[in-house]
């Protein structure tokens, strides 16, 4: 049944917001003929609500701005709280996207603050140094004592790298256990599954290719078992694929407002989507040993470093060589990963979303760590069954 605080007004706003967003996506694809500012992915890369919400056939951006203004007016009628906060953030994000699609040039600062919904600044050096110190201590605990921190990280990753011929079987075994844990702790995913698809020459580490039933994995990189586990949790269970299944089911049954169908949108919703993925291992309580703890901390370090590097590159105007040197010194990432981050940050539309990983992860982590055990069910329903910006999620109260 619908959540207790979901009103008819919420349902109507959710329906209109979803229709608007998908209408924008279709208008941009039609007008750009595949060569617009979307960097080929689309405003909504994966959408499962075609038979639930009719898509308006917008003829121009004036119609889009008219509906944005009408939804602004409707949002102002809501009381203060998470729903209003989310709608305010989402409408600002969509208005910014529309301006970009119309050809307006915006600064990286404007894109971060207005499109992605995060601060336009690097992550604090203190945060990065604290994460490095934690990794240092964990590596010592694991027996990696000699050499610089960068050398020890490199040696730990090389020693634990899954052999190329074992990637498929390791992926399958990890996915099976991740699904069992997700079914028990998050949502029953049924007979859904994914195949591993090895790719090369791409700027990402892994990708949820939901419509093809594949997790694309960049095998130009090496992966420890812990790294592969994290990617399974991020892209499949309990991450992106699980969120898509959950939201489709919840919207169809009327348990959630229709805007949950926008969970993959390249808008302010992207932060929490990536936060769910990056917190996936924790959401299903699957940190098994020191190796997992090392990788999860290393992932946070690399996410924070990549966020800072994107700002230095696109906001502060650093040269690519200087950005590369910063990433090498701060993140200890593989060269292919560093090159991919620099390439990602340079994309006109998608580039600012590199910051969504760090800020989304921090929002989900902060709320997850403060809830009591008896609040977990309400937290999961809020996290998966409602759309959020980082600001609205942080307002969670069971």
XYZ file of C-alpha atoms in Angstrom, residues 11 16 61 73 93 119 129 172 192 227-228 232 258 260 274 395:
16
model
C 1.267 11.529 -6.633
C 4.065 15.507 -13.823
C 12.123 24.325 -24.912
C 4.406 27.072 -8.251
C 18.588 20.690 -11.792
C 29.328 22.246 -3.550
C 44.899 12.750 4.443
C 29.295 -15.050 -10.811
C 16.968 -11.295 -12.290
C 37.243 -4.475 -5.791
C 35.122 -6.815 -7.893
C 28.961 -6.131 -8.172
C 6.015 7.989 -10.231
C 11.048 7.046 -8.516
C 25.659 6.588 -6.888
C 16.489 15.182 6.463
